[in-house]
């Protein structure tokens, strides 16, 4: 079997066009243009590229991008004061603080300072909790983007066994909740999991989110599975690799998302979807 590619770049571009049409419709109706504030601390090269892509996607979808590029030495108190100001600003529908943050800043304190109705990353415990009780509001962007990718396979998700490799707060855990909401039976693997290859071998859907290049081997994958690769790892030669050994996985999977060009662009598109959703709720 040679896997079919889940072309996140093309699917995300179509989603951005849908958002653009909805933003244009708002303008025609005399409604406010949605605004997304993106805060970047320091000059981490990967973060700078991600933030650039998010700002570009704002432009393409007609959403107003509000940039706050701050020095890496910014104090936590100053960052929280900026978030307070953006929380109160009616022209701002969404607030995103790009991770990773410098070591002197506590991620969870920052996330919880963002008002849940402006938490377009979907990281706030309120939004994760809403998803846990099957009442999603602002959904975590990457898992939400993965669900949109899975939709495009046309396969029924209900009843499938999904195995998520990685249990992080921002990806693995909300991914579990999204798949559960879609009716999958879900296994979440983490650093204490015994016999990871045997767990992955049971999966109709494999979602890899560990941050280790090519860790999931093609021979672990059940023939005909859907393989979603969330990892973006920079190799020593400067190239990018996912968490899945793509070449060998292609021989067994029915569908696979590439890196780059798979989940990454979907995360950006769902961020814009969330910003529009937040604006609709703010109306
Ligand atoms: N850093 C890497 N991915 C993300 C993301 O989706 N949101 C934020 N805020 N930071 C990130």
mmCIF file of N, CA, C and O in Angstrom, residues 55-147:
data_model
loop_
_atom_site.group_PDB
_atom_site.id
_atom_site.type_symbol
_atom_site.label_atom_id
_atom_site.label_comp_id
_atom_site.label_asym_id
_atom_site.label_seq_id
_atom_site.Cartn_x
_atom_site.Cartn_y
_atom_site.Cartn_z
ATOM 1 N N UNK A 55 0.714 35.815 11.134
ATOM 2 C CA UNK A 55 0.386 37.188 10.711
ATOM 3 C C UNK A 55 0.025 37.217 9.224
ATOM 4 O O UNK A 55 -0.876 37.938 8.808
ATOM 5 N N UNK A 56 0.717 36.412 8.427
ATOM 6 C CA UNK A 56 0.422 36.311 6.993
ATOM 7 C C UNK A 56 -0.987 35.757 6.783
ATOM 8 O O UNK A 56 -1.747 36.239 5.929
ATOM 9 N N UNK A 57 -1.344 34.761 7.600
ATOM 10 C CA UNK A 57 -2.679 34.152 7.481
ATOM 11 C C UNK A 57 -3.760 35.155 7.865
ATOM 12 O O UNK A 57 -4.859 35.141 7.295
ATOM 13 N N UNK A 58 -3.455 36.058 8.811
ATOM 14 C CA UNK A 58 -4.401 37.131 9.166
ATOM 15 C C UNK A 58 -4.670 37.974 7.925
ATOM 16 O O UNK A 58 -5.823 38.264 7.590
ATOM 17 N N UNK A 59 -3.588 38.345 7.247
ATOM 18 C CA UNK A 59 -3.708 39.180 6.040
ATOM 19 C C UNK A 59 -4.583 38.484 4.997
ATOM 20 O O UNK A 59 -5.492 39.084 4.437
ATOM 21 N N UNK A 60 -4.317 37.180 4.766
ATOM 22 C CA UNK A 60 -5.059 36.435 3.742
ATOM 23 C C UNK A 60 -6.530 36.284 4.099
ATOM 24 O O UNK A 60 -7.371 36.200 3.215
ATOM 25 N N UNK A 61 -6.824 36.213 5.390
ATOM 26 C CA UNK A 61 -8.219 35.975 5.767
ATOM 27 C C UNK A 61 -8.947 37.272 6.100
ATOM 28 O O UNK A 61 -10.129 37.245 6.436
ATOM 29 N N UNK A 62 -8.240 38.403 6.024
ATOM 30 C CA UNK A 62 -8.884 39.695 6.262
ATOM 31 C C UNK A 62 -8.991 40.050 7.732
ATOM 32 O O UNK A 62 -9.619 41.050 8.086
ATOM 33 N N UNK A 63 -8.389 39.248 8.600
ATOM 34 C CA UNK A 63 -8.414 39.525 10.047
ATOM 35 C C UNK A 63 -7.315 40.549 10.362
ATOM 36 O O UNK A 63 -6.221 40.498 9.784
ATOM 37 N N UNK A 64 -7.620 41.484 11.273
ATOM 38 C CA UNK A 64 -6.610 42.493 11.642
ATOM 39 C C UNK A 64 -5.596 41.852 12.594
ATOM 40 O O UNK A 64 -5.974 41.227 13.591
ATOM 41 N N UNK A 65 -4.314 42.004 12.241
ATOM 42 C CA UNK A 65 -3.253 41.439 13.083
ATOM 43 C C UNK A 65 -2.638 42.564 13.898
ATOM 44 O O UNK A 65 -2.251 43.603 13.364
ATOM 45 N N UNK A 66 -2.573 42.366 15.200
ATOM 46 C CA UNK A 66 -2.006 43.373 16.103
ATOM 47 C C UNK A 66 -0.730 42.750 16.689
ATOM 48 O O UNK A 66 -0.798 41.742 17.390
ATOM 49 N N UNK A 67 0.424 43.346 16.350
ATOM 50 C CA UNK A 67 1.703 42.731 16.729
ATOM 51 C C UNK A 67 2.269 43.349 17.995
ATOM 52 O O UNK A 67 2.301 44.580 18.133
ATOM 53 N N UNK A 68 2.708 42.503 18.895
ATOM 54 C CA UNK A 68 3.454 42.958 20.070
ATOM 55 C C UNK A 68 4.737 42.144 20.136
ATOM 56 O O UNK A 68 4.733 41.016 20.635
ATOM 57 N N UNK A 69 5.807 42.691 19.586
ATOM 58 C CA UNK A 69 7.112 42.027 19.628
ATOM 59 C C UNK A 69 7.898 42.632 20.785
ATOM 60 O O UNK A 69 8.246 43.813 20.744
ATOM 61 N N UNK A 70 8.158 41.824 21.797
ATOM 62 C CA UNK A 70 8.776 42.331 23.017
ATOM 63 C C UNK A 70 10.144 41.677 23.227
ATOM 64 O O UNK A 70 10.377 40.555 22.755
ATOM 65 N N UNK A 71 11.032 42.347 23.968
ATOM 66 C CA UNK A 71 12.334 41.717 24.250
ATOM 67 C C UNK A 71 12.168 40.467 25.124
ATOM 68 O O UNK A 71 11.214 40.371 25.901
ATOM 69 N N UNK A 72 13.134 39.547 24.988
ATOM 70 C CA UNK A 72 13.093 38.304 25.782
ATOM 71 C C UNK A 72 13.210 38.592 27.272
ATOM 72 O O UNK A 72 12.847 37.757 28.104
ATOM 73 N N UNK A 73 13.713 39.784 27.607
ATOM 74 C CA UNK A 73 13.907 40.148 29.018
ATOM 75 C C UNK A 73 12.637 40.739 29.645
ATOM 76 O O UNK A 73 12.654 41.096 30.844
ATOM 77 N N UNK A 74 11.563 40.858 28.877
ATOM 78 C CA UNK A 74 10.303 41.398 29.423
ATOM 79 C C UNK A 74 9.921 40.632 30.687
ATOM 80 O O UNK A 74 9.974 39.397 30.712
ATOM 81 N N UNK A 75 9.528 41.385 31.720
ATOM 82 C CA UNK A 75 9.175 40.709 32.980
ATOM 83 C C UNK A 75 7.796 40.079 32.860
ATOM 84 O O UNK A 75 6.971 40.488 32.029
ATOM 85 N N UNK A 76 7.544 39.099 33.717
ATOM 86 C CA UNK A 76 6.222 38.463 33.717
ATOM 87 C C UNK A 76 5.138 39.495 34.050
ATOM 88 O O UNK A 76 4.063 39.494 33.448
ATOM 89 N N UNK A 77 5.456 40.405 34.983
ATOM 90 C CA UNK A 77 4.471 41.419 35.377
ATOM 91 C C UNK A 77 4.096 42.294 34.176
ATOM 92 O O UNK A 77 2.916 42.610 33.971
ATOM 93 N N UNK A 78 5.095 42.676 33.370
ATOM 94 C CA UNK A 78 4.809 43.518 32.200
ATOM 95 C C UNK A 78 3.990 42.748 31.162
ATOM 96 O O UNK A 78 3.092 43.309 30.522
ATOM 97 N N UNK A 79 4.313 41.470 30.982
ATOM 98 C CA UNK A 79 3.547 40.659 30.030
ATOM 99 C C UNK A 79 2.090 40.520 30.490
ATOM 100 O O UNK A 79 1.154 40.682 29.701
ATOM 101 N N UNK A 80 1.909 40.269 31.784
ATOM 102 C CA UNK A 80 0.546 40.132 32.312
ATOM 103 C C UNK A 80 -0.224 41.453 32.187
ATOM 104 O O UNK A 80 -1.424 41.450 31.887
ATOM 105 N N UNK A 81 0.495 42.580 32.372
ATOM 106 C CA UNK A 81 -0.162 43.892 32.242
ATOM 107 C C UNK A 81 -0.622 44.105 30.794
ATOM 108 O O UNK A 81 -1.721 44.640 30.560
ATOM 109 N N UNK A 82 0.184 43.669 29.835
ATOM 110 C CA UNK A 82 -0.208 43.797 28.424
ATOM 111 C C UNK A 82 -1.440 42.920 28.146
ATOM 112 O O UNK A 82 -2.382 43.354 27.470
ATOM 113 N N UNK A 83 -1.421 41.702 28.689
ATOM 114 C CA UNK A 83 -2.585 40.811 28.494
ATOM 115 C C UNK A 83 -3.841 41.449 29.101
ATOM 116 O O UNK A 83 -4.906 41.447 28.474
ATOM 117 N N UNK A 84 -3.714 42.046 30.278
ATOM 118 C CA UNK A 84 -4.866 42.712 30.914
ATOM 119 C C UNK A 84 -5.420 43.794 30.005
ATOM 120 O O UNK A 84 -6.643 43.933 29.835
ATOM 121 N N UNK A 85 -4.502 44.545 29.402
ATOM 122 C CA UNK A 85 -4.903 45.653 28.515
ATOM 123 C C UNK A 85 -5.634 45.092 27.274
ATOM 124 O O UNK A 85 -6.674 45.607 26.883
ATOM 125 N N UNK A 86 -5.103 44.013 26.707
ATOM 126 C CA UNK A 86 -5.728 43.405 25.517
ATOM 127 C C UNK A 86 -7.058 42.736 25.871
ATOM 128 O O UNK A 86 -8.000 42.740 25.070
ATOM 129 N N UNK A 87 -7.132 42.181 27.080
ATOM 130 C CA UNK A 87 -8.394 41.581 27.536
ATOM 131 C C UNK A 87 -9.520 42.611 27.523
ATOM 132 O O UNK A 87 -10.668 42.290 27.242
ATOM 133 N N UNK A 88 -9.157 43.866 27.862
ATOM 134 C CA UNK A 88 -10.170 44.924 27.974
ATOM 135 C C UNK A 88 -10.418 45.650 26.653
ATOM 136 O O UNK A 88 -11.349 46.451 26.566
ATOM 137 N N UNK A 89 -9.597 45.401 25.649
ATOM 138 C CA UNK A 89 -9.685 46.148 24.385
ATOM 139 C C UNK A 89 -10.760 45.523 23.483
ATOM 140 O O UNK A 89 -10.605 44.394 23.020
ATOM 141 N N UNK A 90 -11.841 46.242 23.198
ATOM 142 C CA UNK A 90 -12.939 45.641 22.422
ATOM 143 C C UNK A 90 -12.582 45.376 20.950
ATOM 144 O O UNK A 90 -13.311 44.647 20.281
ATOM 145 N N UNK A 91 -11.467 45.935 20.458
ATOM 146 C CA UNK A 91 -11.089 45.663 19.065
ATOM 147 C C UNK A 91 -10.292 44.359 18.950
ATOM 148 O O UNK A 91 -9.995 43.891 17.856
ATOM 149 N N UNK A 92 -9.943 43.766 20.093
ATOM 150 C CA UNK A 92 -9.156 42.518 20.109
ATOM 151 C C UNK A 92 -10.090 41.343 20.443
ATOM 152 O O UNK A 92 -10.673 41.297 21.524
ATOM 153 N N UNK A 93 -10.213 40.416 19.481
ATOM 154 C CA UNK A 93 -11.055 39.232 19.715
ATOM 155 C C UNK A 93 -10.250 38.049 20.213
ATOM 156 O O UNK A 93 -10.773 37.193 20.928
ATOM 157 N N UNK A 94 -8.974 37.997 19.792
ATOM 158 C CA UNK A 94 -8.137 36.862 20.172
ATOM 159 C C UNK A 94 -6.767 37.326 20.623
ATOM 160 O O UNK A 94 -6.239 38.318 20.105
ATOM 161 N N UNK A 95 -6.208 36.618 21.614
ATOM 162 C CA UNK A 95 -4.861 36.926 22.117
ATOM 163 C C UNK A 95 -4.045 35.636 22.063
ATOM 164 O O UNK A 95 -4.486 34.593 22.559
ATOM 165 N N UNK A 96 -2.880 35.725 21.447
ATOM 166 C CA UNK A 96 -1.986 34.559 21.376
ATOM 167 C C UNK A 96 -0.610 34.958 21.876
ATOM 168 O O UNK A 96 -0.058 35.967 21.425
ATOM 169 N N UNK A 97 -0.089 34.217 22.839
ATOM 170 C CA UNK A 97 1.290 34.429 23.310
ATOM 171 C C UNK A 97 2.097 33.247 22.784
ATOM 172 O O UNK A 97 1.846 32.098 23.176
ATOM 173 N N UNK A 98 3.023 33.520 21.895
ATOM 174 C CA UNK A 98 3.776 32.433 21.255
ATOM 175 C C UNK A 98 4.666 31.708 22.272
ATOM 176 O O UNK A 98 5.410 32.334 23.017
ATOM 177 N N UNK A 99 4.570 30.390 22.279
ATOM 178 C CA UNK A 99 5.432 29.541 23.122
ATOM 179 C C UNK A 99 6.576 29.011 22.251
ATOM 180 O O UNK A 99 6.422 28.915 21.036
ATOM 181 N N UNK A 100 7.728 28.648 22.812
ATOM 182 C CA UNK A 100 8.035 28.660 24.247
ATOM 183 C C UNK A 100 8.365 30.060 24.753
ATOM 184 O O UNK A 100 8.892 30.888 24.012
ATOM 185 N N UNK A 101 8.061 30.262 26.041
ATOM 186 C CA UNK A 101 8.373 31.542 26.678
ATOM 187 C C UNK A 101 9.721 31.439 27.384
ATOM 188 O O UNK A 101 10.150 30.338 27.751
ATOM 189 N N UNK A 102 10.396 32.592 27.612
ATOM 190 C CA UNK A 102 11.659 32.560 28.351
ATOM 191 C C UNK A 102 11.458 31.907 29.729
ATOM 192 O O UNK A 102 10.351 31.935 30.272
ATOM 193 N N UNK A 103 12.557 31.338 30.266
ATOM 194 C CA UNK A 103 12.473 30.516 31.488
ATOM 195 C C UNK A 103 11.932 31.282 32.698
ATOM 196 O O UNK A 103 11.349 30.673 33.602
ATOM 197 N N UNK A 104 12.087 32.622 32.719
ATOM 198 C CA UNK A 104 11.636 33.365 33.910
ATOM 199 C C UNK A 104 10.123 33.617 33.901
ATOM 200 O O UNK A 104 9.598 34.236 34.831
ATOM 201 N N UNK A 105 9.445 33.131 32.852
ATOM 202 C CA UNK A 105 7.995 33.362 32.777
ATOM 203 C C UNK A 105 7.273 32.022 32.897
ATOM 204 O O UNK A 105 7.654 31.033 32.268
ATOM 205 N N UNK A 106 6.227 31.999 33.726
ATOM 206 C CA UNK A 106 5.477 30.762 33.949
ATOM 207 C C UNK A 106 4.335 30.655 32.928
ATOM 208 O O UNK A 106 3.400 31.472 32.940
ATOM 209 N N UNK A 107 4.426 29.648 32.068
ATOM 210 C CA UNK A 107 3.472 29.481 30.961
ATOM 211 C C UNK A 107 2.016 29.447 31.447
ATOM 212 O O UNK A 107 1.143 30.099 30.875
ATOM 213 N N UNK A 108 1.784 28.664 32.487
ATOM 214 C CA UNK A 108 0.392 28.463 32.915
ATOM 215 C C UNK A 108 -0.218 29.752 33.474
ATOM 216 O O UNK A 108 -1.398 30.023 33.248
ATOM 217 N N UNK A 109 0.611 30.547 34.177
ATOM 218 C CA UNK A 109 0.113 31.829 34.700
ATOM 219 C C UNK A 109 -0.306 32.727 33.540
ATOM 220 O O UNK A 109 -1.347 33.392 33.581
ATOM 221 N N UNK A 110 0.495 32.703 32.470
ATOM 222 C CA UNK A 110 0.201 33.538 31.300
ATOM 223 C C UNK A 110 -1.079 33.053 30.612
ATOM 224 O O UNK A 110 -1.977 33.848 30.320
ATOM 225 N N UNK A 111 -1.168 31.761 30.393
ATOM 226 C CA UNK A 111 -2.357 31.208 29.709
ATOM 227 C C UNK A 111 -3.625 31.533 30.497
ATOM 228 O O UNK A 111 -4.640 31.937 29.935
ATOM 229 N N UNK A 112 -3.544 31.381 31.812
ATOM 230 C CA UNK A 112 -4.749 31.593 32.623
ATOM 231 C C UNK A 112 -5.106 33.070 32.774
ATOM 232 O O UNK A 112 -6.210 33.405 33.203
ATOM 233 N N UNK A 113 -4.173 33.971 32.400
ATOM 234 C CA UNK A 113 -4.473 35.405 32.468
ATOM 235 C C UNK A 113 -5.306 35.852 31.259
ATOM 236 O O UNK A 113 -6.022 36.851 31.320
ATOM 237 N N UNK A 114 -5.169 35.114 30.160
ATOM 238 C CA UNK A 114 -5.938 35.469 28.955
ATOM 239 C C UNK A 114 -7.405 35.128 29.217
ATOM 240 O O UNK A 114 -7.710 34.038 29.695
ATOM 241 N N UNK A 115 -8.282 36.079 28.910
ATOM 242 C CA UNK A 115 -9.710 35.826 29.137
ATOM 243 C C UNK A 115 -10.140 34.635 28.267
ATOM 244 O O UNK A 115 -9.814 34.598 27.080
ATOM 245 N N UNK A 116 -10.860 33.649 28.824
ATOM 246 C CA UNK A 116 -11.194 32.448 28.053
ATOM 247 C C UNK A 116 -11.882 32.746 26.715
ATOM 248 O O UNK A 116 -11.653 32.038 25.747
ATOM 249 N N UNK A 117 -12.667 33.832 26.658
ATOM 250 C CA UNK A 117 -13.365 34.150 25.398
ATOM 251 C C UNK A 117 -12.421 34.762 24.364
ATOM 252 O O UNK A 117 -12.814 34.982 23.216
ATOM 253 N N UNK A 118 -11.160 35.057 24.759
ATOM 254 C CA UNK A 118 -10.159 35.568 23.812
ATOM 255 C C UNK A 118 -9.017 34.569 23.634
ATOM 256 O O UNK A 118 -8.038 34.850 22.943
ATOM 257 N N UNK A 119 -9.124 33.414 24.260
ATOM 258 C CA UNK A 119 -8.068 32.389 24.227
ATOM 259 C C UNK A 119 -8.183 31.583 22.924
ATOM 260 O O UNK A 119 -8.649 30.438 22.912
ATOM 261 N N UNK A 120 -7.735 32.188 21.828
ATOM 262 C CA UNK A 120 -7.908 31.557 20.511
ATOM 263 C C UNK A 120 -6.951 30.376 20.288
ATOM 264 O O UNK A 120 -7.142 29.604 19.354
ATOM 265 N N UNK A 121 -5.944 30.219 21.157
ATOM 266 C CA UNK A 121 -5.121 29.002 21.123
ATOM 267 C C UNK A 121 -5.907 27.809 21.683
ATOM 268 O O UNK A 121 -5.536 26.662 21.445
ATOM 269 N N UNK A 122 -6.920 28.097 22.493
ATOM 270 C CA UNK A 122 -7.689 27.028 23.137
ATOM 271 C C UNK A 122 -6.898 26.292 24.203
ATOM 272 O O UNK A 122 -7.094 25.105 24.418
ATOM 273 N N UNK A 123 -6.014 27.021 24.880
ATOM 274 C CA UNK A 123 -5.142 26.413 25.898
ATOM 275 C C UNK A 123 -5.674 26.606 27.320
ATOM 276 O O UNK A 123 -5.225 25.944 28.253
ATOM 277 N N UNK A 124 -6.561 27.587 27.524
ATOM 278 C CA UNK A 124 -7.028 27.912 28.883
ATOM 279 C C UNK A 124 -7.792 26.715 29.474
ATOM 280 O O UNK A 124 -8.559 26.058 28.757
ATOM 281 N N UNK A 125 -7.570 26.442 30.773
ATOM 282 C CA UNK A 125 -8.282 25.306 31.389
ATOM 283 C C UNK A 125 -9.794 25.361 31.171
ATOM 284 O O UNK A 125 -10.442 24.321 31.069
ATOM 285 N N UNK A 126 -10.367 26.565 31.082
ATOM 286 C CA UNK A 126 -11.811 26.665 30.824
ATOM 287 C C UNK A 126 -12.158 26.037 29.474
ATOM 288 O O UNK A 126 -13.104 25.247 29.362
ATOM 289 N N UNK A 127 -11.366 26.372 28.456
ATOM 290 C CA UNK A 127 -11.664 25.861 27.106
ATOM 291 C C UNK A 127 -11.381 24.367 26.978
ATOM 292 O O UNK A 127 -12.103 23.645 26.280
ATOM 293 N N UNK A 128 -10.323 23.893 27.662
ATOM 294 C CA UNK A 128 -10.042 22.444 27.671
ATOM 295 C C UNK A 128 -11.193 21.734 28.404
ATOM 296 O O UNK A 128 -11.660 20.680 27.976
ATOM 297 N N UNK A 129 -11.659 22.344 29.485
ATOM 298 C CA UNK A 129 -12.761 21.768 30.265
ATOM 299 C C UNK A 129 -14.049 21.698 29.456
ATOM 300 O O UNK A 129 -14.779 20.710 29.512
ATOM 301 N N UNK A 130 -14.318 22.753 28.677
ATOM 302 C CA UNK A 130 -15.513 22.745 27.815
ATOM 303 C C UNK A 130 -15.462 21.569 26.845
ATOM 304 O O UNK A 130 -16.464 20.912 26.600
ATOM 305 N N UNK A 131 -14.280 21.319 26.297
ATOM 306 C CA UNK A 131 -14.111 20.200 25.358
ATOM 307 C C UNK A 131 -14.310 18.870 26.101
ATOM 308 O O UNK A 131 -14.938 17.940 25.581
ATOM 309 N N UNK A 132 -13.820 18.817 27.350
ATOM 310 C CA UNK A 132 -13.928 17.580 28.140
ATOM 311 C C UNK A 132 -15.382 17.225 28.422
ATOM 312 O O UNK A 132 -15.723 16.046 28.508
ATOM 313 N N UNK A 133 -16.236 18.253 28.565
ATOM 314 C CA UNK A 133 -17.650 17.965 28.854
ATOM 315 C C UNK A 133 -18.515 18.033 27.589
ATOM 316 O O UNK A 133 -19.724 18.240 27.646
ATOM 317 N N UNK A 134 -17.860 17.890 26.443
ATOM 318 C CA UNK A 134 -18.554 17.813 25.137
ATOM 319 C C UNK A 134 -19.296 19.089 24.760
ATOM 320 O O UNK A 134 -20.310 19.047 24.084
ATOM 321 N N UNK A 135 -18.799 20.222 25.260
ATOM 322 C CA UNK A 135 -19.387 21.506 24.873
ATOM 323 C C UNK A 135 -18.268 22.425 24.412
ATOM 324 O O UNK A 135 -17.988 23.444 25.043
ATOM 325 N N UNK A 136 -17.579 22.069 23.309
ATOM 326 C CA UNK A 136 -16.414 22.869 22.913
ATOM 327 C C UNK A 136 -16.795 24.286 22.526
ATOM 328 O O UNK A 136 -17.847 24.507 21.919
ATOM 329 N N UNK A 137 -15.944 25.239 22.905
ATOM 330 C CA UNK A 137 -16.137 26.636 22.497
ATOM 331 C C UNK A 137 -14.922 27.015 21.651
ATOM 332 O O UNK A 137 -14.950 26.810 20.446
ATOM 333 N N UNK A 138 -13.857 27.520 22.276
ATOM 334 C CA UNK A 138 -12.621 27.739 21.513
ATOM 335 C C UNK A 138 -11.757 26.495 21.681
ATOM 336 O O UNK A 138 -11.349 26.162 22.795
ATOM 337 N N UNK A 139 -11.529 25.794 20.570
ATOM 338 C CA UNK A 139 -10.870 24.479 20.622
ATOM 339 C C UNK A 139 -9.378 24.626 20.363
ATOM 340 O O UNK A 139 -8.972 25.445 19.532
ATOM 341 N N UNK A 140 -8.557 23.835 21.031
ATOM 342 C CA UNK A 140 -7.098 23.893 20.843
ATOM 343 C C UNK A 140 -6.791 23.716 19.353
ATOM 344 O O UNK A 140 -7.265 22.763 18.722
ATOM 345 N N UNK A 141 -5.986 24.646 18.826
ATOM 346 C CA UNK A 141 -5.842 24.759 17.369
ATOM 347 C C UNK A 141 -5.302 23.499 16.697
ATOM 348 O O UNK A 141 -5.826 23.068 15.664
ATOM 349 N N UNK A 142 -4.240 22.914 17.232
ATOM 350 C CA UNK A 142 -3.633 21.775 16.534
ATOM 351 C C UNK A 142 -4.580 20.568 16.517
ATOM 352 O O UNK A 142 -4.851 20.018 15.445
ATOM 353 N N UNK A 143 -5.120 20.151 17.672
ATOM 354 C CA UNK A 143 -6.066 19.032 17.621
ATOM 355 C C UNK A 143 -7.300 19.327 16.750
ATOM 356 O O UNK A 143 -7.777 18.457 16.028
ATOM 357 N N UNK A 144 -7.771 20.564 16.808
ATOM 358 C CA UNK A 144 -8.919 20.960 15.973
ATOM 359 C C UNK A 144 -8.534 20.850 14.493
ATOM 360 O O UNK A 144 -9.291 20.311 13.669
ATOM 361 N N UNK A 145 -7.337 21.288 14.171
ATOM 362 C CA UNK A 145 -6.847 21.184 12.784
ATOM 363 C C UNK A 145 -6.709 19.724 12.345
ATOM 364 O O UNK A 145 -7.020 19.375 11.201
ATOM 365 N N UNK A 146 -6.271 18.873 13.267
ATOM 366 C CA UNK A 146 -6.155 17.436 12.956
ATOM 367 C C UNK A 146 -7.547 16.872 12.640
ATOM 368 O O UNK A 146 -7.713 16.092 11.693
ATOM 369 N N UNK A 147 -8.555 17.282 13.406
ATOM 370 C CA UNK A 147 -9.913 16.775 13.146
ATOM 371 C C UNK A 147 -10.399 17.202 11.763
ATOM 372 O O UNK A 147 -11.052 16.438 11.061
#
